[in-house]
GROMACS .gro file of C-alpha atoms in nm:
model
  418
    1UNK     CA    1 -15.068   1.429   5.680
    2UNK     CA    2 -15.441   1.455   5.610
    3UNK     CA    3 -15.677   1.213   5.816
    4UNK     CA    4 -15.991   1.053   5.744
    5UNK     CA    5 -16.141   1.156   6.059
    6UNK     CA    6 -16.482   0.902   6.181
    7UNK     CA    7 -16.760   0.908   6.483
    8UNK     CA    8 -16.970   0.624   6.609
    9UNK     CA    9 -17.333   0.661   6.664
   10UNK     CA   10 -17.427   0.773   6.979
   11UNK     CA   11 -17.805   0.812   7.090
   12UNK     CA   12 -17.776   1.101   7.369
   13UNK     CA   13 -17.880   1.431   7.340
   14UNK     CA   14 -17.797   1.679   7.171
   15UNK     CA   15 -17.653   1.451   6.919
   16UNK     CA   16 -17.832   1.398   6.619
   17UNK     CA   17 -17.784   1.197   6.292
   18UNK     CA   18 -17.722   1.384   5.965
   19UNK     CA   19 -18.085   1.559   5.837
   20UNK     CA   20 -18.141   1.895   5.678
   21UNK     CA   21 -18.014   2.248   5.894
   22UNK     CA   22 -18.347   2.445   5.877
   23UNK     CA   23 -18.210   2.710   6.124
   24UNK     CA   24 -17.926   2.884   6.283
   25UNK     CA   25 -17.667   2.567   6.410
   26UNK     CA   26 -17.892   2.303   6.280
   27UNK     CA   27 -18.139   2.073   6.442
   28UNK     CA   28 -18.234   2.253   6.792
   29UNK     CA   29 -17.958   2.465   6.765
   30UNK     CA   30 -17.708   2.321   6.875
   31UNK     CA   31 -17.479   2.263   6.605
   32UNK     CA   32 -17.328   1.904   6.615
   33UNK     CA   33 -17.416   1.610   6.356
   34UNK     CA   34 -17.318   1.274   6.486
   35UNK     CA   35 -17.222   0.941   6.247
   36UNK     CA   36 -17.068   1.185   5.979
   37UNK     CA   37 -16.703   1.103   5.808
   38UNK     CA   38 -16.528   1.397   5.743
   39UNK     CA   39 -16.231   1.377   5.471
   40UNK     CA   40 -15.966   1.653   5.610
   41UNK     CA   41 -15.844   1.649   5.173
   42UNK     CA   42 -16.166   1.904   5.154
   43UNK     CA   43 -15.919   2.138   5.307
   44UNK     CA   44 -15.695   2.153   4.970
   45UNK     CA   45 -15.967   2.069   4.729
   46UNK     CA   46 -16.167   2.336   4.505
   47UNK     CA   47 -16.519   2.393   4.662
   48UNK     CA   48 -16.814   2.230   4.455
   49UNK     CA   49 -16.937   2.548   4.370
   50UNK     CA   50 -16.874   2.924   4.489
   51UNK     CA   51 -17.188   3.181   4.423
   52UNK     CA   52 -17.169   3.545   4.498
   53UNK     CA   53 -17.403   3.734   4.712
   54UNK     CA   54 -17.466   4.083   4.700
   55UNK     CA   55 -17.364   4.284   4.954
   56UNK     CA   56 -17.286   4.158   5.259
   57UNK     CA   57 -17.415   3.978   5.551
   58UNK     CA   58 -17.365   3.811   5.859
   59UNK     CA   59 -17.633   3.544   5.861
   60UNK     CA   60 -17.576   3.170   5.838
   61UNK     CA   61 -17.707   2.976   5.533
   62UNK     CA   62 -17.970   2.740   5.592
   63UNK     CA   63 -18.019   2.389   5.385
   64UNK     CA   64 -18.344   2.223   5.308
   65UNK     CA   65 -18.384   1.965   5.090
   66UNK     CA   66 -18.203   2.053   4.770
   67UNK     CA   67 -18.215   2.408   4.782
   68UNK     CA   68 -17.964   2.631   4.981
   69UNK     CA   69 -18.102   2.983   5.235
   70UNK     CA   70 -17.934   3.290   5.263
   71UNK     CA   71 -17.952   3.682   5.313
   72UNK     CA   72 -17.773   3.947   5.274
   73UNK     CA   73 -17.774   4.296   5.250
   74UNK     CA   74 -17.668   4.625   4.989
   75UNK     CA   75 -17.602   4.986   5.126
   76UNK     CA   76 -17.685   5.169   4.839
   77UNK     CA   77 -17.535   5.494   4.806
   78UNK     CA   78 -17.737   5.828   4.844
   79UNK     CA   79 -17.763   6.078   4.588
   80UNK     CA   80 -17.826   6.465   4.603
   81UNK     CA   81 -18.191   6.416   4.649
   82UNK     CA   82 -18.167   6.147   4.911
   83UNK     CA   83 -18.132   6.281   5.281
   84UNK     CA   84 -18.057   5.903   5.409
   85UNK     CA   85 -17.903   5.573   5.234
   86UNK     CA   86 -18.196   5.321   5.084
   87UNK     CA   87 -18.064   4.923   5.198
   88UNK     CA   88 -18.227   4.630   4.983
   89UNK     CA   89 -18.203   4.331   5.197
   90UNK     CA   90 -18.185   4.024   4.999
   91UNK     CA   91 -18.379   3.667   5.119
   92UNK     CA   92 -18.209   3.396   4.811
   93UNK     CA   93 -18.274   3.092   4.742
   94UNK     CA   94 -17.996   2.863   4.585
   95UNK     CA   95 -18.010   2.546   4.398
   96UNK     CA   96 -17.844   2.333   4.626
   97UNK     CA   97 -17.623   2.116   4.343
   98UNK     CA   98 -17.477   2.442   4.156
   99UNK     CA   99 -17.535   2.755   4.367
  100UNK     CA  100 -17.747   2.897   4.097
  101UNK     CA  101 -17.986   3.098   4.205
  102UNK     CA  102 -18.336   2.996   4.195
  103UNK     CA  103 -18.528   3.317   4.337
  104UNK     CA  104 -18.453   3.616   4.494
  105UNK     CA  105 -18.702   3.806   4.724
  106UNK     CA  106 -18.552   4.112   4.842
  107UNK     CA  107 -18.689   4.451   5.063
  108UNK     CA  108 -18.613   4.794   5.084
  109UNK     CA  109 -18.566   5.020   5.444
  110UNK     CA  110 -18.355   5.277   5.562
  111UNK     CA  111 -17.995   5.225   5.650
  112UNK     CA  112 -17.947   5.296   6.064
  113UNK     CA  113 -17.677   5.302   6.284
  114UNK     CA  114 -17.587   4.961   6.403
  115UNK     CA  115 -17.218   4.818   6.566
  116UNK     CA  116 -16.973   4.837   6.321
  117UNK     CA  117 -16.987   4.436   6.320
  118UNK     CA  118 -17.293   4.414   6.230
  119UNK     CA  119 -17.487   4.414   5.931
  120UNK     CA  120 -17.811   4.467   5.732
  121UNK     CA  121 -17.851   4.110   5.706
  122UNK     CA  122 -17.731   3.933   6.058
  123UNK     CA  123 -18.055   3.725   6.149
  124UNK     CA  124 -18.096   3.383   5.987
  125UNK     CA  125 -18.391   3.225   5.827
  126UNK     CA  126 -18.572   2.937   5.909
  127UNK     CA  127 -18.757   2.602   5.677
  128UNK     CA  128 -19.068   2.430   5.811
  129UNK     CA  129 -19.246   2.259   5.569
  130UNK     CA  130 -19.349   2.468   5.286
  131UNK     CA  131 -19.246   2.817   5.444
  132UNK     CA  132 -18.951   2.997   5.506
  133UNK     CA  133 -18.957   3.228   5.790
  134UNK     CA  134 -18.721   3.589   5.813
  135UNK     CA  135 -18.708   3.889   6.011
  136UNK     CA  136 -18.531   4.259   5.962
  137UNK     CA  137 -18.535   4.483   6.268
  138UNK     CA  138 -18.469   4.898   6.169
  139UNK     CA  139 -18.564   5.178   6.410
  140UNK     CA  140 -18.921   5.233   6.203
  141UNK     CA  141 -19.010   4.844   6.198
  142UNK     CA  142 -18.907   4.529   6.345
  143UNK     CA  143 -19.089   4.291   6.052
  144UNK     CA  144 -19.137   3.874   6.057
  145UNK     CA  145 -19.231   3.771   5.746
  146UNK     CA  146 -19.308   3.416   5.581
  147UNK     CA  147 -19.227   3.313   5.234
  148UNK     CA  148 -19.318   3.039   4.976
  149UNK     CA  149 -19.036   2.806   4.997
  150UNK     CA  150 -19.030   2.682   4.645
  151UNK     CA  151 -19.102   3.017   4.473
  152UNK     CA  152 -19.021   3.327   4.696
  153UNK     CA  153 -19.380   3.437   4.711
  154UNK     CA  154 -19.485   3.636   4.989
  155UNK     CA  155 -19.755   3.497   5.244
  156UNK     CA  156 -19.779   3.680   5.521
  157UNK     CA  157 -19.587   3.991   5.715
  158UNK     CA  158 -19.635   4.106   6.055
  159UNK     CA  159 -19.530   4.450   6.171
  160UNK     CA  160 -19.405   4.420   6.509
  161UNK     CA  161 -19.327   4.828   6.546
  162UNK     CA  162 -18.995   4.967   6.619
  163UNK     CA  163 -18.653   4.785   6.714
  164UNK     CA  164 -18.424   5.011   6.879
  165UNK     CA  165 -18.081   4.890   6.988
  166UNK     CA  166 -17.747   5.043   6.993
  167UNK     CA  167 -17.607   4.724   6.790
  168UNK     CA  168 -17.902   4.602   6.565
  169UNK     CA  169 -18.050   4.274   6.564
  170UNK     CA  170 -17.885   3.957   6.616
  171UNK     CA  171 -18.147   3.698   6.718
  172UNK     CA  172 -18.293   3.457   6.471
  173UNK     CA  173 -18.628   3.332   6.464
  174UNK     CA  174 -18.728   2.961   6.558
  175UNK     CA  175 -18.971   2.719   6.490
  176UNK     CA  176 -19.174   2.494   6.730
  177UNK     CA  177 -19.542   2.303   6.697
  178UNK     CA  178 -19.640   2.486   6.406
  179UNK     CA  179 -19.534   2.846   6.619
  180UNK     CA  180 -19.255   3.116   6.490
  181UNK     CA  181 -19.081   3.231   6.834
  182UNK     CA  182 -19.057   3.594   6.819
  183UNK     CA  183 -18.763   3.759   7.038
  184UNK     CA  184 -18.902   4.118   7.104
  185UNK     CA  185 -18.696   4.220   7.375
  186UNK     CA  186 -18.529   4.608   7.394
  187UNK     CA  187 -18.358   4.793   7.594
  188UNK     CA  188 -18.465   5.110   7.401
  189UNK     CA  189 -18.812   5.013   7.336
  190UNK     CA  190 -18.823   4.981   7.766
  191UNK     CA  191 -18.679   5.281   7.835
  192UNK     CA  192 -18.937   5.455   7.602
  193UNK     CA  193 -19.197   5.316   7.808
  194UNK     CA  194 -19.285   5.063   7.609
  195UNK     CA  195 -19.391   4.662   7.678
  196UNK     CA  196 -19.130   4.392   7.540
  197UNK     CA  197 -19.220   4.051   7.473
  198UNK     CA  198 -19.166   3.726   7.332
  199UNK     CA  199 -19.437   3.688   7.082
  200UNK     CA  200 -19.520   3.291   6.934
  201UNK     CA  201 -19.673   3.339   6.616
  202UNK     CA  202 -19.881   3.067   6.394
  203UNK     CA  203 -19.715   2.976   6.097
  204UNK     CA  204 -19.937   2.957   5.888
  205UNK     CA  205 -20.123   3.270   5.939
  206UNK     CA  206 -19.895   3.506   6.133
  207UNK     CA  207 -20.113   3.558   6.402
  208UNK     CA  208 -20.001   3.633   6.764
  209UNK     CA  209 -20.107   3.282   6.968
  210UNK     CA  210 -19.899   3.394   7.301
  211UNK     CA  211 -19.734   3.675   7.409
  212UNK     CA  212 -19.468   3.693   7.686
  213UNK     CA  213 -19.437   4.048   7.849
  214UNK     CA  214 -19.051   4.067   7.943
  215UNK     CA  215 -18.827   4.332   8.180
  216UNK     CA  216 -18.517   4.403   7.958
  217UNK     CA  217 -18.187   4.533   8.097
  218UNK     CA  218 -17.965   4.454   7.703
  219UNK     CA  219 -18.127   4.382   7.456
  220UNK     CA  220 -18.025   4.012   7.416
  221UNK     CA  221 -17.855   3.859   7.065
  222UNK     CA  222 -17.966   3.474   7.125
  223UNK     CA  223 -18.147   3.254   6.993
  224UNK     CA  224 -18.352   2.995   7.156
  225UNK     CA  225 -18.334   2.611   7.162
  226UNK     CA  226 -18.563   2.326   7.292
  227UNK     CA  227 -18.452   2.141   7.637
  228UNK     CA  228 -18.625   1.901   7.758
  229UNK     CA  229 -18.950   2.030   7.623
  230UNK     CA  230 -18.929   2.342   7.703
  231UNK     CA  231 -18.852   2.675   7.549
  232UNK     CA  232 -18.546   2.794   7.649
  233UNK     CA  233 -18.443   3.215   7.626
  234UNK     CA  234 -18.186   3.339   7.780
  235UNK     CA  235 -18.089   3.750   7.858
  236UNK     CA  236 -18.007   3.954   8.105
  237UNK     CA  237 -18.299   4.095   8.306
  238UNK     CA  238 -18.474   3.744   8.271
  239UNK     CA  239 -18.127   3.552   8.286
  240UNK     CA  240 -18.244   3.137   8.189
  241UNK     CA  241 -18.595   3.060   8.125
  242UNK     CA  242 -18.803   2.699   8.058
  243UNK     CA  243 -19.089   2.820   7.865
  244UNK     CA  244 -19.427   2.617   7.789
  245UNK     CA  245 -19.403   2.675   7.374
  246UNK     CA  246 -19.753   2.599   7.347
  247UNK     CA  247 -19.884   2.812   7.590
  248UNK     CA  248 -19.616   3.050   7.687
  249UNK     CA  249 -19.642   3.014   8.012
  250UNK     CA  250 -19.286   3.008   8.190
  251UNK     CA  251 -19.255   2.716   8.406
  252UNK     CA  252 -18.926   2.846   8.551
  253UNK     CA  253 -18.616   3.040   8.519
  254UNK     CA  254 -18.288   3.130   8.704
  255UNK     CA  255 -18.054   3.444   8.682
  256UNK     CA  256 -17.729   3.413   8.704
  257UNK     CA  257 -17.659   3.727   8.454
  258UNK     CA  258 -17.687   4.047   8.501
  259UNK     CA  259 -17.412   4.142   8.140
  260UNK     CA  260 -17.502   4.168   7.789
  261UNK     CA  261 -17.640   3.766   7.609
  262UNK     CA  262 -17.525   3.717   7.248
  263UNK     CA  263 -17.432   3.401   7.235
  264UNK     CA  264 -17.725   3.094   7.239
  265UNK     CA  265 -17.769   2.824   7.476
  266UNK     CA  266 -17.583   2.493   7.477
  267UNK     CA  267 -17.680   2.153   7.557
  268UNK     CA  268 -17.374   1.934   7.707
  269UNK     CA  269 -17.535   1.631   7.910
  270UNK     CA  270 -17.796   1.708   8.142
  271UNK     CA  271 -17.652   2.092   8.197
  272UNK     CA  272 -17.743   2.415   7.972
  273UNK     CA  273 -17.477   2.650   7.895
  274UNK     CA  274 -17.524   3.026   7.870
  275UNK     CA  275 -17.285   3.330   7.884
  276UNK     CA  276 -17.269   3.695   7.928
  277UNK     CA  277 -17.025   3.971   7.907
  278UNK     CA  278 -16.957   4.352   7.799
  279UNK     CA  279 -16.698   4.536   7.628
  280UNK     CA  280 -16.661   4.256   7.341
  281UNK     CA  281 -16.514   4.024   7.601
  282UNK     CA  282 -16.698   3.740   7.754
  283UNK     CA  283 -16.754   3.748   8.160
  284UNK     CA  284 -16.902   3.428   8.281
  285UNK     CA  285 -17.023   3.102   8.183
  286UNK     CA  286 -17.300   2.902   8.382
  287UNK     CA  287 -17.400   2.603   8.381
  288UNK     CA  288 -17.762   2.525   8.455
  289UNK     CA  289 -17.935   2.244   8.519
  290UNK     CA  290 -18.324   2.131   8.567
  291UNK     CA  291 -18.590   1.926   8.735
  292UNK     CA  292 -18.887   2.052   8.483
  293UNK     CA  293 -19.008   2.265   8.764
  294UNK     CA  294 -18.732   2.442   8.880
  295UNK     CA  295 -18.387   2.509   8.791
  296UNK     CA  296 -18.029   2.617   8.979
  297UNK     CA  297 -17.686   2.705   8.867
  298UNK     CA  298 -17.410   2.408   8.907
  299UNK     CA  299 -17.177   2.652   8.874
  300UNK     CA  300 -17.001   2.947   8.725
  301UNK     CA  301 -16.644   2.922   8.454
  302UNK     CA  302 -16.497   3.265   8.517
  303UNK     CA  303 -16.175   3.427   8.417
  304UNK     CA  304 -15.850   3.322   8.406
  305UNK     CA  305 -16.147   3.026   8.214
  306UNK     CA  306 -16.200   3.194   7.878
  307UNK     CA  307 -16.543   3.249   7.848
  308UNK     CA  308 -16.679   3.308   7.451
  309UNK     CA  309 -16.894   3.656   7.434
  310UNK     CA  310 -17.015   3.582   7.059
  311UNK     CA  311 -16.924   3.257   6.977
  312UNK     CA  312 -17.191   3.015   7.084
  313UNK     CA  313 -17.070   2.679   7.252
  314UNK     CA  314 -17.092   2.310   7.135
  315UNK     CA  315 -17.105   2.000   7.230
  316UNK     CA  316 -16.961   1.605   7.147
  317UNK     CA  317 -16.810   1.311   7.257
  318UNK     CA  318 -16.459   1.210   7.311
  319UNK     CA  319 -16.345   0.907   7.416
  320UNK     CA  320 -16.384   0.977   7.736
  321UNK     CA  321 -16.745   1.083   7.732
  322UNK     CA  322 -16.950   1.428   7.700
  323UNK     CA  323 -16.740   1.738   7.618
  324UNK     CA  324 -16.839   2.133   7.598
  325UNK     CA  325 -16.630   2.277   7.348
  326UNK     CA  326 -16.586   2.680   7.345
  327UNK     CA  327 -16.448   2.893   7.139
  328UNK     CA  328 -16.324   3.206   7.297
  329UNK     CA  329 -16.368   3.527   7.092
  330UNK     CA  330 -15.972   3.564   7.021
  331UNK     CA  331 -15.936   3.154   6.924
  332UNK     CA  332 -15.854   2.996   7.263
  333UNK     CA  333 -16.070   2.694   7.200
  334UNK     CA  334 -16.142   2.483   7.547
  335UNK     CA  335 -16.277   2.158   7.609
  336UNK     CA  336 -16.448   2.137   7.920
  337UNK     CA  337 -16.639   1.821   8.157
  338UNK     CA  338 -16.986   2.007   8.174
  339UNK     CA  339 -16.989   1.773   8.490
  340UNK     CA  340 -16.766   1.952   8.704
  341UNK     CA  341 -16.680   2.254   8.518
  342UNK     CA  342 -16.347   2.123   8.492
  343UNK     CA  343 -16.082   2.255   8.179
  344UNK     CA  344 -15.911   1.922   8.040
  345UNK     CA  345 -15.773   2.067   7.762
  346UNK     CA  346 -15.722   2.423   7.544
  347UNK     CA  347 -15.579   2.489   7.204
  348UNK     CA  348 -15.513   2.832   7.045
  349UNK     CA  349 -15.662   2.966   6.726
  350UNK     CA  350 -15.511   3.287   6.570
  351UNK     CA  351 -15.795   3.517   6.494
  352UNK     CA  352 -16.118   3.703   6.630
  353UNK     CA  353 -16.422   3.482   6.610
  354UNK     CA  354 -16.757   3.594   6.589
  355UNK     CA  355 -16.908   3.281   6.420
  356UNK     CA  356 -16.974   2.972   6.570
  357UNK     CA  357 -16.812   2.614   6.605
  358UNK     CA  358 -17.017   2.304   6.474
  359UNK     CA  359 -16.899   1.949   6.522
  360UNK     CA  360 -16.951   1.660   6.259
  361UNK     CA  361 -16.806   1.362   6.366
  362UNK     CA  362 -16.527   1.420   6.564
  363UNK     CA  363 -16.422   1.721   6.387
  364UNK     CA  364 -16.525   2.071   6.541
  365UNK     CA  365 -16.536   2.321   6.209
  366UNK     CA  366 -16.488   2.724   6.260
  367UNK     CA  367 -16.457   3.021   6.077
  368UNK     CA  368 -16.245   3.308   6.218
  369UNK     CA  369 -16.339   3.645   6.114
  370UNK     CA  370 -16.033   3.718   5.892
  371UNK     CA  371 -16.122   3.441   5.683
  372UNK     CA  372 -15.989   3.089   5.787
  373UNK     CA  373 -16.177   2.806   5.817
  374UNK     CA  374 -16.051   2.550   6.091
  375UNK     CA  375 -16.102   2.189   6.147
  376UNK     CA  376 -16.006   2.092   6.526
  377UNK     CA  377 -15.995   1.735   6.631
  378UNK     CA  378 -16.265   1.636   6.901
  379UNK     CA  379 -16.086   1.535   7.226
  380UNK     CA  380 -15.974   1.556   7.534
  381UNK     CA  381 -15.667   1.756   7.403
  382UNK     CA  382 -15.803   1.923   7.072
  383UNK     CA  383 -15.564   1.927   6.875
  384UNK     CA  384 -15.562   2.166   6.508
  385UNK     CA  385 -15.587   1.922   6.217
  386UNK     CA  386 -15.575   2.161   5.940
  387UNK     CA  387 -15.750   2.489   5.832
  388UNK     CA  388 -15.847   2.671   5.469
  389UNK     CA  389 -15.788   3.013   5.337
  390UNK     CA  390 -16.152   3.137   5.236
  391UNK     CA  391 -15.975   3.468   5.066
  392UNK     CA  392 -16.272   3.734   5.254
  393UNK     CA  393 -16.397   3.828   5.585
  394UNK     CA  394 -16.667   3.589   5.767
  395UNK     CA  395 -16.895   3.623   6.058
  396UNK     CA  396 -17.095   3.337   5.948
  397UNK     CA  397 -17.128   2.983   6.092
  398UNK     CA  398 -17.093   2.691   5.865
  399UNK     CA  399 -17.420   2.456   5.764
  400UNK     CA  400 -17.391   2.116   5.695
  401UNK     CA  401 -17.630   1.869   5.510
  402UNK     CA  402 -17.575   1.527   5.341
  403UNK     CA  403 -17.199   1.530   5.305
  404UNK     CA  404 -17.155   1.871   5.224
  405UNK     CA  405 -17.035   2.151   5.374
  406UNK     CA  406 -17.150   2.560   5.364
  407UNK     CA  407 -16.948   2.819   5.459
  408UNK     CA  408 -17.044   3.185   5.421
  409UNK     CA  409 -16.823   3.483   5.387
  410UNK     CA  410 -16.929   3.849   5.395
  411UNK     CA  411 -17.017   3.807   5.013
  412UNK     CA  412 -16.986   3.485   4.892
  413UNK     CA  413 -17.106   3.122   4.996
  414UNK     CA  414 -16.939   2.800   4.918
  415UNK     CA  415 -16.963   2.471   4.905
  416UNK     CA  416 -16.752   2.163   4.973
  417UNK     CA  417 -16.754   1.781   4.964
  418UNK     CA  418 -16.654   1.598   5.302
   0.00000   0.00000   0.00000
């Protein structure tokens, strides 16, 4: 039997009421919308609107206002007088009530080897005020580039030279005080010799305002997040940092990792959440906590605790207060007291996940990579309400804005009514 599934308003971060998702997981990041209804009958019922994309990608649609963000990529194929494979990456814009598409600014590079996960188009955009902001990353040119949000036009572009990684990009840009926060951090470049950084950018013009030389030991997949008024990065060689974003000055940071960061950080109460593994599995999971000035480890979730390697973390309330909820990359979903670390309750998901979970309400949403979309009650014993066939490969994380839900597969986006 299908509920109608409802969430009181709570006032405590990270919780946030319903508003537009300008960037990857929404507001901050962090990928939970509180005082929402969701109507489980959106499981069986047609989407509002399906609109093919070409190519594929792995990026996460973004909504602003009535119009729908999304890229994706095409391999095209090489012929006798091409010695390597042209890729157009596409940057669309969607009307929000139809899926038509409203324009389409695309680019042209030089397909590269990558992880055979990723894609062409794995780095999602971001809306502030009249701009959208998008990066590609290729072995020739790691480019940020701002766009006119109503009509595709081009503004500015900065070449950032080279981005060299084994696996391709996966970091998405952010937004903060009027400055684009630039992830510049390789392993490769390092190795060659080379400076990496953390580059804050003006928005307006493109111009470098700060610039944070970094050590790298992986190149690192996540994407930053404000806590308590800081910047927050996370990788390996730097492991958690509280960055001024004005100034770029790092006020503090702790390392607890030494592994490979793709997943981005998580708010749960007053602790941060951040995790690192190899090998496609997960290793550890800390929890950190700060004063402003400083900051320590609470502690460390490690195995037989199933710690998420690409999924990133989320959090909500149950009755019984403040939960972390992770999704493990093979669907063992856990809900944890980011208190004391503690497990209170698990529920298994068949699949491989390489999206991420967002929670509206009191339903956690997420789509496996073979396809299925699952709802997941909020609790202290999730429990699986009900889940949807999308019919096509995703790697995407679902967007949510004024009742309605996005969901991205490796060639299509949808849309459905809650």
């Amino acid at each position: 039997m299908l509920l109608r599934c409802l969430i009181p308003l709570f006032c405590l971060t990270p919780f946030i009421a319903a508003e537009d998702w300008t960037r990857f997981r929404g507001p901050n990041g962090q990928g939970a919308v509180e005082n929402v209804a969701v109507d489980l009958q959106f499981l069986q019922n047609p989407p509002l609107w399906k609109a093919p994309l070409p190519g594929i990608g792995a990026s996460s649609p973004i909504i602003d206002g009535n119009r729908v963000y999304i890229t994706s990529a095409v391999e095209e194929k090489a012929d006798d007088t091409q010695a390597e494979r042209p890729v157009v990456l596409h940057v669309r814009c969607l009307d929000i009530s139809d899926g038509n598409v409203i324009w389409d600014h695309t680019e042209r590079f030089t397909a590269f080897k990558k992880h055979r996960l990723n894609t062409f188009a794995s780095t999602t955009p971001v809306a502030v005020g009249d701009r959208l902001f998008f990066s590609m990353a290729t072995p020739k040119e790691y480019t940020v580039a701002a766009l006119d949000k109503k009509t595709g036009k081009p503004l500015w572009n900065r070449k950032l030279g080279p981005f060299v990684s084994e696996n391709g990009i996966g970091c998405s840009l952010m937004v903060v005080d009027g400055l684009v926060i630039v992830p510049n951090e390789q392993k490769e470049k390092e190795q060659a010799g080379e400076t990496c950084e953390i580059l804050a950018l003006n928005e307006t013009t493109g111009e470098t305002v700060w610039r944070l030389p970094r050590t790298v030991f992986q190149t690192s997949s996540s994407t930053a997040c404000i806590w308590n008024g800081q910047l927050i990065t996370t990788s390996s060689a730097h492991g958690v940092s509280g960055i001024d974003p004005k100034t770029g000055e790092e006020r503090w940071s702790v390392q607890p990792m030494k592994l490979r960061v793709v997943s981005s950080p998580a708010i749960a109460g007053d602790s941060l959440f951040v995790a690192n593994g190899v090998g496609g599995v997960g290793r550890e999971m800390f929890a950190v906590r700060t004063d402003g000035k400083t900051a320590t480890v609470a502690y460390a979730l490690k195995k037989p605790f199933v710690v998420p390697y690409v999924p990133t973390s989320v959090a909500a309330r149950t009755s019984a207060g403040i939960r972390l909820f992770t999704v493990g990359d093979f669907g063992d979903v856990n809900c944890v007291d980011p208190v004391s670390g503690k497990t209170v309750g698990t529920v298994h998901l068949e699949g491989t996940f390489y999206g991420s979970p967002i929670v509206l309400g009191n339903v956690m949403l997420v789509v496996s990579f073979e396809g299925t979309l699952y709802a997941v009650e909020v609790a202290d014993t999730p429990t699986l309400l009900g889940k949807r066939e999308l019919g096509a490969p995703s790697k995407g994380t679902p967007a949510y804005s004024e009742g309605r839900l996005f969901l991205r597969t490796d060639s299509e986006i949808s849309a459905f009514r809650l």
